[in-house]
């Protein structure tokens, strides 16, 4: 979300402020979504207050997102020799995520958590849903929508320091 969009959401006075032309006018959006501030016309207007509330919470000043959308154990990328000895299992990933999501005070700095598909349905050792751990700690869970990136790279780009050409995200072309 852009900072200007977030500030317009946070500073608006009415629940239906998405309908305000100050957010986006028809000449700014080629699809003519000006009536709903750039949102699809098929969006039920009764959802606008909830959407505004969610956007306002996600855009809270001084807060950011926790990118917890890794599929492999994040400790494997930590670069510490001892950390590399921890087996990359679903149980260890769940324990690590649970520790992160239940950190006291985390929601003072984090408004939303981006999850990997595995995490969306994962439970901690006590049977608590990861999504519930996040919401109980005052944050909003979300899910990454892409399917990673194509290491073959974009045709015609040079090989970079990671050993492959510039990459493009997969999976955005078939979202529904």
Coordinates of C-alpha atoms in Angstrom, one line a residue:
X1 CA 0.0 0.0 0.0
X2 CA 1.4 3.4 -0.9
X3 CA 1.9 5.9 1.8
X4 CA -0.4 8.4 0.1
X5 CA -3.2 5.8 -0.1
X6 CA -2.6 5.0 3.5
X7 CA -2.7 8.6 4.6
X8 CA -6.0 9.2 2.7
X9 CA -7.5 6.2 4.3
X10 CA -6.4 7.1 7.8
X11 CA -7.4 10.8 7.4
X12 CA -10.9 10.2 6.0
X13 CA -13.9 10.9 8.1
X14 CA -16.6 8.7 6.8
X15 CA -16.9 4.9 6.5
X16 CA -17.6 5.2 2.8
X17 CA -14.6 7.4 2.1
X18 CA -13.5 4.9 -0.6
X19 CA -16.2 6.5 -2.7
X20 CA -14.6 9.9 -2.4
X21 CA -13.1 11.2 -5.7
X22 CA -10.1 12.5 -3.7
X23 CA -8.7 9.0 -3.5
X24 CA -8.7 8.4 -7.2
X25 CA -10.6 10.0 -10.0
X26 CA -11.9 8.3 -13.2
X27 CA -9.2 10.0 -15.3
X28 CA -6.5 8.5 -13.1
X29 CA -7.9 4.9 -13.5
X30 CA -8.5 3.7 -17.1
X31 CA -11.1 1.1 -15.9
X32 CA -13.4 3.9 -14.5
X33 CA -13.4 2.6 -10.9
X34 CA -13.7 6.2 -9.6
X35 CA -17.0 5.5 -7.9
X36 CA -15.3 3.2 -5.4
X37 CA -11.9 5.0 -5.2
X38 CA -10.2 2.6 -7.6
X39 CA -11.8 -0.6 -6.2
X40 CA -13.7 -2.9 -8.5
X41 CA -17.3 -1.9 -9.1
X42 CA -18.5 -5.4 -8.1
X43 CA -17.3 -4.9 -4.5
X44 CA -20.4 -4.8 -2.2
X45 CA -20.6 -1.4 -0.6
X46 CA -21.5 -3.0 2.8
X47 CA -17.8 -4.3 2.9
X48 CA -16.3 -0.8 2.5
X49 CA -16.3 0.0 6.2
X50 CA -14.5 -3.3 7.0
X51 CA -12.0 -2.7 4.2
X52 CA -11.3 0.8 5.4
X53 CA -10.8 -0.5 9.0
X54 CA -8.4 -3.1 7.8
X55 CA -6.4 -0.7 5.6
X56 CA -6.3 1.8 8.4
X57 CA -4.9 -0.8 10.8
X58 CA -2.3 -2.1 8.3
X59 CA -1.2 1.5 7.6
X60 CA -0.8 2.5 11.2
X61 CA 2.0 5.1 11.7
X62 CA 5.3 3.6 12.8
X63 CA 4.2 0.0 12.0
X64 CA 5.2 -2.4 9.3
X65 CA 4.8 -5.9 8.1
X66 CA 6.5 -9.1 9.2
X67 CA 7.4 -11.2 6.1
X68 CA 6.9 -14.7 7.5
X69 CA 6.3 -16.2 4.0
X70 CA 9.3 -18.4 3.9
X71 CA 8.8 -22.1 3.2
X72 CA 12.2 -23.3 4.4
X73 CA 13.4 -22.8 8.0
X74 CA 14.5 -19.1 8.2
X75 CA 17.4 -20.1 10.5
X76 CA 19.0 -21.8 7.5
X77 CA 19.7 -18.4 6.0
X78 CA 20.9 -16.9 9.3
X79 CA 24.5 -17.8 8.4
X80 CA 25.3 -19.2 11.8
X81 CA 27.0 -22.6 11.7
X82 CA 25.0 -24.0 14.7
X83 CA 21.7 -22.8 13.3
X84 CA 22.3 -24.9 10.2
X85 CA 22.3 -28.0 12.3
X86 CA 18.6 -27.6 13.2
X87 CA 16.6 -29.9 11.0
X88 CA 14.2 -28.2 8.6
X89 CA 11.0 -29.9 9.5
X90 CA 7.4 -28.7 9.7
X91 CA 7.5 -29.0 13.5
X92 CA 10.6 -26.8 13.8
X93 CA 9.2 -24.2 11.4
X94 CA 6.0 -24.2 13.5
X95 CA 8.0 -23.7 16.7
X96 CA 10.0 -20.9 15.2
X97 CA 6.9 -19.2 13.8
X98 CA 5.0 -19.6 17.1
X99 CA 7.9 -18.0 18.9
X100 CA 7.9 -15.0 16.5
X101 CA 4.1 -14.5 16.5
X102 CA 3.8 -14.6 20.3
X103 CA 6.7 -12.3 21.0
X104 CA 5.3 -9.8 23.6
X105 CA 5.0 -6.3 22.3
X106 CA 5.5 -7.3 18.6
X107 CA 2.2 -5.6 17.6
X108 CA 3.6 -2.3 18.8
X109 CA 5.8 -2.4 15.6
X110 CA 4.1 -4.9 13.3
X111 CA 0.6 -4.4 11.9
X112 CA 0.4 -7.3 9.5
X113 CA 2.1 -10.7 9.0
X114 CA 2.6 -12.1 5.5
X115 CA 2.2 -15.9 5.6
X116 CA 3.3 -18.8 3.5
X117 CA 0.6 -21.3 2.5
X118 CA 2.0 -23.9 5.0
X119 CA 1.6 -21.4 7.9
X120 CA -2.0 -20.5 7.0
X121 CA -3.0 -24.0 8.2
X122 CA -0.3 -24.7 10.7
X123 CA -0.7 -25.2 14.5
X124 CA 1.8 -24.7 17.3
X125 CA 2.7 -27.6 19.7
X126 CA -0.4 -26.8 21.8
X127 CA -2.8 -27.0 18.9
X128 CA -3.3 -23.2 18.5
X129 CA -3.7 -22.1 14.9
X130 CA -0.9 -19.8 13.8
X131 CA -3.5 -17.3 12.4
X132 CA -5.1 -17.2 15.9
X133 CA -1.7 -16.5 17.5
X134 CA -1.2 -13.6 15.2
X135 CA -4.7 -12.0 15.7
X136 CA -4.5 -12.6 19.5
X137 CA -1.2 -10.6 19.5
X138 CA -3.0 -7.7 17.7
X139 CA -1.8 -8.2 14.2
X140 CA -3.6 -9.0 10.9
X141 CA -2.6 -12.2 9.0
X142 CA -2.3 -12.2 5.2
X143 CA -1.0 -14.7 2.7
X144 CA 1.5 -14.3 -0.1
X145 CA -0.1 -14.8 -3.5
X146 CA 2.8 -15.6 -5.7
X147 CA 4.4 -19.0 -6.4
X148 CA 8.0 -17.9 -5.9
X149 CA 10.2 -16.8 -8.8
X150 CA 11.5 -18.4 -12.0
X151 CA 15.3 -18.9 -11.5
X152 CA 15.6 -19.3 -15.3
X153 CA 15.2 -15.5 -15.3
X154 CA 13.9 -13.0 -17.7
X155 CA 15.1 -13.6 -21.2
X156 CA 17.8 -11.1 -22.2
X157 CA 18.9 -10.1 -18.7
X158 CA 22.4 -10.6 -17.4
X159 CA 23.4 -13.2 -14.9
X160 CA 23.6 -11.5 -11.5
X161 CA 25.5 -12.3 -8.2
X162 CA 23.0 -15.0 -7.3
X163 CA 24.0 -17.0 -10.4
X164 CA 20.8 -16.4 -12.5
X165 CA 19.4 -13.6 -14.7
X166 CA 16.9 -11.1 -13.3
X167 CA 13.8 -13.0 -12.2
X168 CA 10.1 -12.6 -12.4
X169 CA 7.5 -13.6 -9.9
X170 CA 5.4 -16.7 -10.9
X171 CA 1.7 -17.1 -10.2
X172 CA 0.4 -13.6 -10.5
X173 CA -1.1 -14.3 -13.9
X174 CA -3.6 -16.8 -12.7
X175 CA -4.9 -15.2 -9.5
X176 CA -8.7 -15.3 -9.1

